[in-house]
mmCIF file of C-alpha atoms in Angstrom:
data_model
loop_
_atom_site.group_PDB
_atom_site.id
_atom_site.type_symbol
_atom_site.label_atom_id
_atom_site.label_comp_id
_atom_site.label_asym_id
_atom_site.label_seq_id
_atom_site.Cartn_x
_atom_site.Cartn_y
_atom_site.Cartn_z
ATOM 1 C CA UNK T 1 8.204 -18.427 -26.502
ATOM 2 C CA UNK T 2 10.189 -16.147 -27.839
ATOM 3 C CA UNK T 3 7.395 -14.199 -28.998
ATOM 4 C CA UNK T 4 5.789 -14.424 -25.437
ATOM 5 C CA UNK T 5 6.077 -10.898 -23.644
ATOM 6 C CA UNK T 6 6.429 -12.000 -19.842
ATOM 7 C CA UNK T 7 4.297 -9.071 -17.847
ATOM 8 C CA UNK T 8 4.468 -11.075 -14.519
ATOM 9 C CA UNK T 9 8.614 -10.877 -14.543
ATOM 10 C CA UNK T 10 8.480 -7.218 -15.932
ATOM 11 C CA UNK T 11 6.197 -6.730 -12.993
ATOM 12 C CA UNK T 12 8.384 -8.078 -10.691
ATOM 13 C CA UNK T 13 11.374 -6.531 -11.644
ATOM 14 C CA UNK T 14 9.448 -3.377 -11.466
ATOM 15 C CA UNK T 15 8.545 -3.958 -7.856
ATOM 16 C CA UNK T 16 12.382 -4.591 -7.012
ATOM 17 C CA UNK T 17 13.232 -1.464 -8.651
ATOM 18 C CA UNK T 18 10.680 0.642 -6.673
ATOM 19 C CA UNK T 19 11.618 -1.211 -3.294
ATOM 20 C CA UNK T 20 15.459 0.229 -4.127
ATOM 21 C CA UNK T 21 13.812 3.850 -4.751
ATOM 22 C CA UNK T 22 11.485 3.757 -1.772
ATOM 23 C CA UNK T 23 14.522 2.684 0.460
ATOM 24 C CA UNK T 24 16.517 5.678 -0.802
ATOM 25 C CA UNK T 25 13.794 8.103 -0.254
ATOM 26 C CA UNK T 26 13.591 6.811 3.028
ATOM 27 C CA UNK T 27 17.180 7.442 3.965
ATOM 28 C CA UNK T 28 18.003 10.062 1.761
ATOM 29 C CA UNK T 29 14.831 12.474 2.104
ATOM 30 C CA UNK T 30 13.318 11.099 5.125
ATOM 31 C CA UNK T 31 10.102 10.100 4.227
ATOM 32 C CA UNK T 32 8.178 7.047 2.765
ATOM 33 C CA UNK T 33 5.355 6.725 0.360
ATOM 34 C CA UNK T 34 1.857 5.841 1.479
ATOM 35 C CA UNK T 35 -1.076 4.559 -0.346
ATOM 36 C CA UNK T 36 -4.522 4.797 1.003
ATOM 37 C CA UNK T 37 -7.102 2.310 -0.363
ATOM 38 C CA UNK T 38 -10.800 2.165 -0.104
ATOM 39 C CA UNK T 39 -13.063 -0.437 -0.388
ATOM 40 C CA UNK T 40 -16.838 -0.150 0.019
ATOM 41 C CA UNK T 41 -19.118 -3.123 0.310
ATOM 42 C CA UNK T 42 -18.119 -6.884 -0.326
ATOM 43 C CA UNK T 43 -17.777 -7.333 -4.093
ATOM 44 C CA UNK T 44 -15.305 -10.339 -3.760
ATOM 45 C CA UNK T 45 -13.384 -9.565 -6.862
ATOM 46 C CA UNK T 46 -12.872 -6.369 -5.272
ATOM 47 C CA UNK T 47 -11.989 -7.798 -2.092
ATOM 48 C CA UNK T 48 -8.908 -9.838 -3.419
ATOM 49 C CA UNK T 49 -7.865 -6.990 -5.639
ATOM 50 C CA UNK T 50 -7.710 -4.818 -2.291
ATOM 51 C CA UNK T 51 -5.858 -7.604 -0.691
ATOM 52 C CA UNK T 52 -3.099 -7.966 -2.978
ATOM 53 C CA UNK T 53 -2.498 -4.382 -3.722
ATOM 54 C CA UNK T 54 -1.916 -4.197 0.274
ATOM 55 C CA UNK T 55 0.315 -7.005 0.285
ATOM 56 C CA UNK T 56 2.155 -5.760 -2.274
ATOM 57 C CA UNK T 57 2.435 -2.118 -0.778
ATOM 58 C CA UNK T 58 4.130 -3.424 1.836
ATOM 59 C CA UNK T 59 5.873 -5.597 0.178
ATOM 60 C CA UNK T 60 8.389 -2.953 -1.494
ATOM 61 C CA UNK T 61 8.452 -1.039 1.707
ATOM 62 C CA UNK T 62 5.628 1.557 1.045
ATOM 63 C CA UNK T 63 3.224 2.758 3.742
ATOM 64 C CA UNK T 64 -0.497 1.169 3.229
ATOM 65 C CA UNK T 65 -3.379 2.491 4.706
ATOM 66 C CA UNK T 66 -6.982 0.246 4.089
ATOM 67 C CA UNK T 67 -10.407 1.719 4.983
ATOM 68 C CA UNK T 68 -12.844 -1.275 4.395
ATOM 69 C CA UNK T 69 -16.759 0.616 4.615
ATOM 70 C CA UNK T 70 -19.636 -1.448 5.055
ATOM 71 C CA UNK T 71 -21.919 -1.529 1.929
ATOM 72 C CA UNK T 72 -24.570 0.850 3.738
ATOM 73 C CA UNK T 73 -21.958 3.602 3.701
ATOM 74 C CA UNK T 74 -23.721 6.881 2.061
ATOM 75 C CA UNK T 75 -21.726 9.123 -0.329
ATOM 76 C CA UNK T 76 -21.499 11.835 2.120
ATOM 77 C CA UNK T 77 -19.662 9.243 4.464
ATOM 78 C CA UNK T 78 -17.412 8.291 1.583
ATOM 79 C CA UNK T 79 -16.462 11.771 0.160
ATOM 80 C CA UNK T 80 -15.835 13.161 4.278
ATOM 81 C CA UNK T 81 -13.127 9.973 4.078
ATOM 82 C CA UNK T 82 -11.894 11.344 0.717
ATOM 83 C CA UNK T 83 -11.236 14.614 1.725
ATOM 84 C CA UNK T 84 -9.432 13.379 5.204
ATOM 85 C CA UNK T 85 -7.211 11.389 2.768
ATOM 86 C CA UNK T 86 -6.571 14.520 0.616
ATOM 87 C CA UNK T 87 -5.669 16.485 3.927
ATOM 88 C CA UNK T 88 -3.105 13.685 5.464
ATOM 89 C CA UNK T 89 0.535 14.233 4.222
ATOM 90 C CA UNK T 90 1.564 10.814 5.573
ATOM 91 C CA UNK T 91 -0.688 9.883 2.328
ATOM 92 C CA UNK T 92 0.827 10.508 -1.049
ATOM 93 C CA UNK T 93 -2.057 8.160 -3.071
ATOM 94 C CA UNK T 94 -5.719 7.786 -3.000
ATOM 95 C CA UNK T 95 -7.506 4.722 -4.715
ATOM 96 C CA UNK T 96 -11.187 4.290 -4.226
ATOM 97 C CA UNK T 97 -11.780 0.770 -5.626
ATOM 98 C CA UNK T 98 -14.785 0.411 -8.222
ATOM 99 C CA UNK T 99 -17.464 -0.741 -8.740
ATOM 100 C CA UNK T 100 -19.332 1.239 -5.385
ATOM 101 C CA UNK T 101 -22.848 0.538 -4.257
ATOM 102 C CA UNK T 102 -25.640 1.603 -6.119
ATOM 103 C CA UNK T 103 -26.346 4.274 -3.632
ATOM 104 C CA UNK T 104 -22.856 5.962 -4.371
ATOM 105 C CA UNK T 105 -21.953 7.895 -7.591
ATOM 106 C CA UNK T 106 -18.673 7.270 -8.458
ATOM 107 C CA UNK T 107 -17.435 10.176 -10.613
ATOM 108 C CA UNK T 108 -18.632 12.256 -7.554
ATOM 109 C CA UNK T 109 -16.181 10.455 -5.693
ATOM 110 C CA UNK T 110 -13.384 10.293 -8.004
ATOM 111 C CA UNK T 111 -13.993 14.392 -8.740
ATOM 112 C CA UNK T 112 -13.002 14.531 -4.609
ATOM 113 C CA UNK T 113 -9.560 13.181 -4.785
ATOM 114 C CA UNK T 114 -6.965 15.212 -4.931
ATOM 115 C CA UNK T 115 -5.459 15.099 -8.808
ATOM 116 C CA UNK T 116 -2.218 15.304 -7.620
ATOM 117 C CA UNK T 117 -3.321 11.777 -5.079
ATOM 118 C CA UNK T 118 -5.150 10.555 -7.984
ATOM 119 C CA UNK T 119 -2.503 7.352 -8.082
ATOM 120 C CA UNK T 120 -5.307 5.740 -10.605
ATOM 121 C CA UNK T 121 -5.265 8.592 -12.994
ATOM 122 C CA UNK T 122 -9.104 8.990 -13.393
ATOM 123 C CA UNK T 123 -9.481 12.390 -12.531
ATOM 124 C CA UNK T 124 -10.795 14.914 -15.033
ATOM 125 C CA UNK T 125 -7.641 16.930 -14.601
ATOM 126 C CA UNK T 126 -4.895 14.146 -14.975
ATOM 127 C CA UNK T 127 -7.045 13.077 -18.240
ATOM 128 C CA UNK T 128 -7.003 16.785 -19.728
ATOM 129 C CA UNK T 129 -3.225 17.133 -18.734
ATOM 130 C CA UNK T 130 -2.382 13.482 -20.399
ATOM 131 C CA UNK T 131 -4.588 14.746 -23.369
ATOM 132 C CA UNK T 132 -2.539 17.965 -23.517
ATOM 133 C CA UNK T 133 0.877 16.644 -23.124
ATOM 134 C CA UNK T 134 1.364 17.648 -19.653
ATOM 135 C CA UNK T 135 2.413 15.988 -16.477
ATOM 136 C CA UNK T 136 -0.234 14.108 -15.293
ATOM 137 C CA UNK T 137 -0.894 10.705 -13.189
ATOM 138 C CA UNK T 138 -1.367 7.994 -15.897
ATOM 139 C CA UNK T 139 -4.079 5.150 -15.892
ATOM 140 C CA UNK T 140 -2.348 1.961 -14.391
ATOM 141 C CA UNK T 141 -2.969 -0.545 -16.936
ATOM 142 C CA UNK T 142 -2.619 1.326 -20.061
ATOM 143 C CA UNK T 143 0.747 2.680 -19.011
ATOM 144 C CA UNK T 144 1.818 -0.992 -17.925
ATOM 145 C CA UNK T 145 0.594 -1.699 -21.333
ATOM 146 C CA UNK T 146 3.216 1.152 -22.476
ATOM 147 C CA UNK T 147 5.741 -0.253 -20.723
ATOM 148 C CA UNK T 148 5.730 -3.641 -21.925
ATOM 149 C CA UNK T 149 5.830 -2.343 -25.629
ATOM 150 C CA UNK T 150 8.867 -0.014 -25.346
ATOM 151 C CA UNK T 151 10.705 -2.841 -23.526
ATOM 152 C CA UNK T 152 9.727 -5.164 -26.358
ATOM 153 C CA UNK T 153 10.390 -3.004 -29.256
ATOM 154 C CA UNK T 154 12.421 0.274 -28.228
ATOM 155 C CA UNK T 155 11.553 3.414 -29.608
ATOM 156 C CA UNK T 156 8.152 3.338 -30.981
ATOM 157 C CA UNK T 157 8.097 6.584 -33.498
ATOM 158 C CA UNK T 158 6.049 6.283 -36.302
ATOM 159 C CA UNK T 159 4.408 3.178 -35.839
ATOM 160 C CA UNK T 160 0.921 2.154 -36.762
ATOM 161 C CA UNK T 161 -0.997 1.337 -33.580
ATOM 162 C CA UNK T 162 -4.487 0.004 -33.427
ATOM 163 C CA UNK T 163 -6.380 0.903 -29.973
ATOM 164 C CA UNK T 164 -9.470 -1.491 -29.990
ATOM 165 C CA UNK T 165 -11.744 -0.207 -27.001
ATOM 166 C CA UNK T 166 -12.371 3.449 -26.127
ATOM 167 C CA UNK T 167 -13.179 3.417 -22.412
ATOM 168 C CA UNK T 168 -11.697 6.294 -20.216
ATOM 169 C CA UNK T 169 -9.852 3.950 -18.284
ATOM 170 C CA UNK T 170 -7.769 2.094 -21.190
ATOM 171 C CA UNK T 171 -8.383 2.858 -24.056
ATOM 172 C CA UNK T 172 -8.422 6.658 -24.646
ATOM 173 C CA UNK T 173 -5.445 6.623 -22.222
ATOM 174 C CA UNK T 174 -3.624 4.270 -23.965
ATOM 175 C CA UNK T 175 -4.224 6.015 -27.570
ATOM 176 C CA UNK T 176 -3.182 9.667 -25.530
ATOM 177 C CA UNK T 177 0.137 7.148 -24.200
ATOM 178 C CA UNK T 178 0.977 6.223 -28.363
ATOM 179 C CA UNK T 179 0.595 9.753 -29.534
ATOM 180 C CA UNK T 180 3.080 10.716 -26.884
ATOM 181 C CA UNK T 181 5.646 8.280 -28.348
ATOM 182 C CA UNK T 182 5.012 9.390 -31.819
ATOM 183 C CA UNK T 183 2.771 6.527 -33.289
ATOM 184 C CA UNK T 184 0.147 6.914 -35.583
ATOM 185 C CA UNK T 185 -2.969 5.886 -33.766
ATOM 186 C CA UNK T 186 -6.393 4.758 -34.676
ATOM 187 C CA UNK T 187 -9.020 4.089 -32.073
ATOM 188 C CA UNK T 188 -11.049 1.514 -33.388
ATOM 189 C CA UNK T 189 -14.600 0.249 -31.484
ATOM 190 C CA UNK T 190 -17.881 -1.472 -32.347
ATOM 191 C CA UNK T 191 -18.993 1.047 -34.821
ATOM 192 C CA UNK T 192 -15.892 0.664 -36.985
ATOM 193 C CA UNK T 193 -16.252 -0.493 -40.245
ATOM 194 C CA UNK T 194 -14.056 -3.436 -41.312
ATOM 195 C CA UNK T 195 -12.714 -3.815 -38.262
ATOM 196 C CA UNK T 196 -10.576 -6.813 -38.591
ATOM 197 C CA UNK T 197 -8.947 -4.768 -41.468
ATOM 198 C CA UNK T 198 -8.302 -2.168 -39.103
ATOM 199 C CA UNK T 199 -6.611 -4.533 -37.109
ATOM 200 C CA UNK T 200 -4.879 -6.309 -39.915
ATOM 201 C CA UNK T 201 -2.918 -2.671 -40.375
ATOM 202 C CA UNK T 202 -1.711 -2.121 -37.513
ATOM 203 C CA UNK T 203 2.091 -2.910 -36.142
ATOM 204 C CA UNK T 204 0.867 -2.440 -32.448
ATOM 205 C CA UNK T 205 -2.601 -3.507 -31.636
ATOM 206 C CA UNK T 206 -4.037 -3.012 -28.127
ATOM 207 C CA UNK T 207 -7.011 -5.064 -27.670
ATOM 208 C CA UNK T 208 -9.367 -3.739 -24.647
ATOM 209 C CA UNK T 209 -13.153 -4.296 -25.603
ATOM 210 C CA UNK T 210 -14.075 -6.848 -22.676
ATOM 211 C CA UNK T 211 -14.924 -9.567 -25.208
ATOM 212 C CA UNK T 212 -13.615 -13.484 -24.894
ATOM 213 C CA UNK T 213 -11.539 -14.019 -28.011
ATOM 214 C CA UNK T 214 -13.253 -11.600 -29.773
ATOM 215 C CA UNK T 215 -10.039 -10.645 -32.100
ATOM 216 C CA UNK T 216 -9.180 -13.767 -34.017
ATOM 217 C CA UNK T 217 -5.708 -14.940 -35.263
ATOM 218 C CA UNK T 218 -6.422 -13.477 -39.038
ATOM 219 C CA UNK T 219 -6.777 -9.886 -37.706
ATOM 220 C CA UNK T 220 -3.213 -9.906 -36.657
ATOM 221 C CA UNK T 221 -0.588 -8.792 -38.897
ATOM 222 C CA UNK T 222 2.462 -11.038 -39.183
ATOM 223 C CA UNK T 223 5.322 -9.402 -37.094
ATOM 224 C CA UNK T 224 2.487 -7.614 -35.347
ATOM 225 C CA UNK T 225 3.083 -6.685 -31.471
ATOM 226 C CA UNK T 226 -0.349 -7.981 -29.494
ATOM 227 C CA UNK T 227 -1.100 -6.647 -26.616
ATOM 228 C CA UNK T 228 -4.295 -8.202 -24.809
ATOM 229 C CA UNK T 229 -5.890 -6.370 -21.840
ATOM 230 C CA UNK T 230 -8.916 -8.450 -21.482
ATOM 231 C CA UNK T 231 -9.692 -10.608 -18.575
ATOM 232 C CA UNK T 232 -12.746 -12.652 -19.315
ATOM 233 C CA UNK T 233 -13.887 -15.832 -17.562
ATOM 234 C CA UNK T 234 -15.624 -18.205 -19.667
ATOM 235 C CA UNK T 235 -16.663 -22.141 -19.212
ATOM 236 C CA UNK T 236 -15.436 -24.415 -21.605
ATOM 237 C CA UNK T 237 -16.686 -27.801 -22.675
ATOM 238 C CA UNK T 238 -15.505 -29.527 -19.976
ATOM 239 C CA UNK T 239 -17.446 -27.547 -17.786
ATOM 240 C CA UNK T 240 -14.550 -25.705 -16.255
ATOM 241 C CA UNK T 241 -14.061 -21.839 -15.739
ATOM 242 C CA UNK T 242 -10.956 -20.542 -17.107
ATOM 243 C CA UNK T 243 -9.352 -16.846 -18.121
ATOM 244 C CA UNK T 244 -8.892 -15.532 -21.275
ATOM 245 C CA UNK T 245 -8.309 -12.679 -23.245
ATOM 246 C CA UNK T 246 -10.120 -10.390 -25.677
ATOM 247 C CA UNK T 247 -7.698 -12.117 -28.606
ATOM 248 C CA UNK T 248 -7.729 -15.700 -29.391
ATOM 249 C CA UNK T 249 -4.267 -16.459 -28.498
ATOM 250 C CA UNK T 250 -3.921 -19.772 -29.802
ATOM 251 C CA UNK T 251 -4.452 -18.481 -33.250
ATOM 252 C CA UNK T 252 -2.877 -15.025 -32.770
ATOM 253 C CA UNK T 253 0.461 -16.418 -31.358
ATOM 254 C CA UNK T 254 0.934 -17.637 -34.756
ATOM 255 C CA UNK T 255 0.917 -14.718 -36.619
ATOM 256 C CA UNK T 256 1.985 -11.846 -33.994
ATOM 257 C CA UNK T 257 5.725 -11.017 -33.704
ATOM 258 C CA UNK T 258 5.044 -10.441 -29.644
ATOM 259 C CA UNK T 259 2.138 -11.107 -27.977
ATOM 260 C CA UNK T 260 0.716 -10.869 -24.280
ATOM 261 C CA UNK T 261 -0.892 -14.042 -22.341
ATOM 262 C CA UNK T 262 -3.839 -14.298 -20.194
ATOM 263 C CA UNK T 263 -3.202 -14.741 -17.783
ATOM 264 C CA UNK T 264 0.470 -13.434 -17.114
ATOM 265 C CA UNK T 265 0.642 -10.488 -19.570
ATOM 266 C CA UNK T 266 -0.875 -7.198 -18.784
ATOM 267 C CA UNK T 267 -2.736 -8.420 -15.445
ATOM 268 C CA UNK T 268 0.576 -8.257 -13.057
ATOM 269 C CA UNK T 269 1.245 -4.995 -14.277
ATOM 270 C CA UNK T 270 -1.550 -2.775 -12.628
ATOM 271 C CA UNK T 271 -0.627 -3.390 -9.486
ATOM 272 C CA UNK T 272 2.920 -2.447 -10.108
ATOM 273 C CA UNK T 273 2.227 0.619 -11.872
ATOM 274 C CA UNK T 274 0.157 1.573 -9.158
ATOM 275 C CA UNK T 275 2.842 1.469 -6.601
ATOM 276 C CA UNK T 276 5.276 3.354 -9.059
ATOM 277 C CA UNK T 277 2.984 6.109 -9.731
ATOM 278 C CA UNK T 278 2.627 6.440 -6.014
ATOM 279 C CA UNK T 279 6.061 6.691 -5.629
ATOM 280 C CA UNK T 280 5.550 9.093 -8.441
ATOM 281 C CA UNK T 281 3.213 11.371 -6.376
ATOM 282 C CA UNK T 282 5.189 11.110 -3.170
ATOM 283 C CA UNK T 283 8.099 12.843 -4.780
ATOM 284 C CA UNK T 284 6.004 15.345 -7.000
ATOM 285 C CA UNK T 285 4.652 16.250 -3.299
ATOM 286 C CA UNK T 286 7.906 16.338 -1.719
ATOM 287 C CA UNK T 287 9.388 17.994 -4.860
ATOM 288 C CA UNK T 288 12.207 15.104 -4.828
ATOM 289 C CA UNK T 289 13.361 13.945 -8.428
ATOM 290 C CA UNK T 290 14.363 10.388 -8.799
#
């Protein structure tokens, strides 16, 4: 359907463009961007995600550095590794996969990453730069959402946007990015009065609450663009598991001018944007403009 936003196809195109840029960096400037991914423990979902990141990193021609640590790793040991990666000039981006084992404070680890190599965009310095309009590395998922919005809508200036969710990972940076595009932005959340009414006023609705199919079809204004960040596994009436978003897709697609599906919408964008952030970080570290 013409109103479906195909994140998988967009991500594939982004990776192709990155592969060309990386080849040019190697040929013209003599370096290859490098991404270090650190996995602590045996979380099944994290292991799959890290494996996919490594595969796509190599696929576009970047250097991939994997560090797999046992679940008994101490915080001091992990911080020592982060310090080594900060000092390693062949590593341009550092990502420590969350969640971490309970003996490790994730904020202490995120704070220890060099902001110039913080390709997840979670460091307080990058968050502050984003909030004040400075040059920042931006969290991958909201930046991917913005790319999809601009690809579909073009200029976003003046549009009414509602971001449903206020997390530091998606909701807040998404709102900052939309403000940067001159949207009029509302952040809605669990305490918002008349949540459905707020959503109905949106020309752009970004749902990132982690609640399966919370946003019903009649919450969506006719012609609105809906970006569904949610990835929730539920069990259907047949007893089989399936993935759904935070938006009731079958209902919302009847109202929306454009909408991302789950799966196949925002999800594929996250790793592709991580790769882009690594290229961006590498270029800034080498003083190169592409």
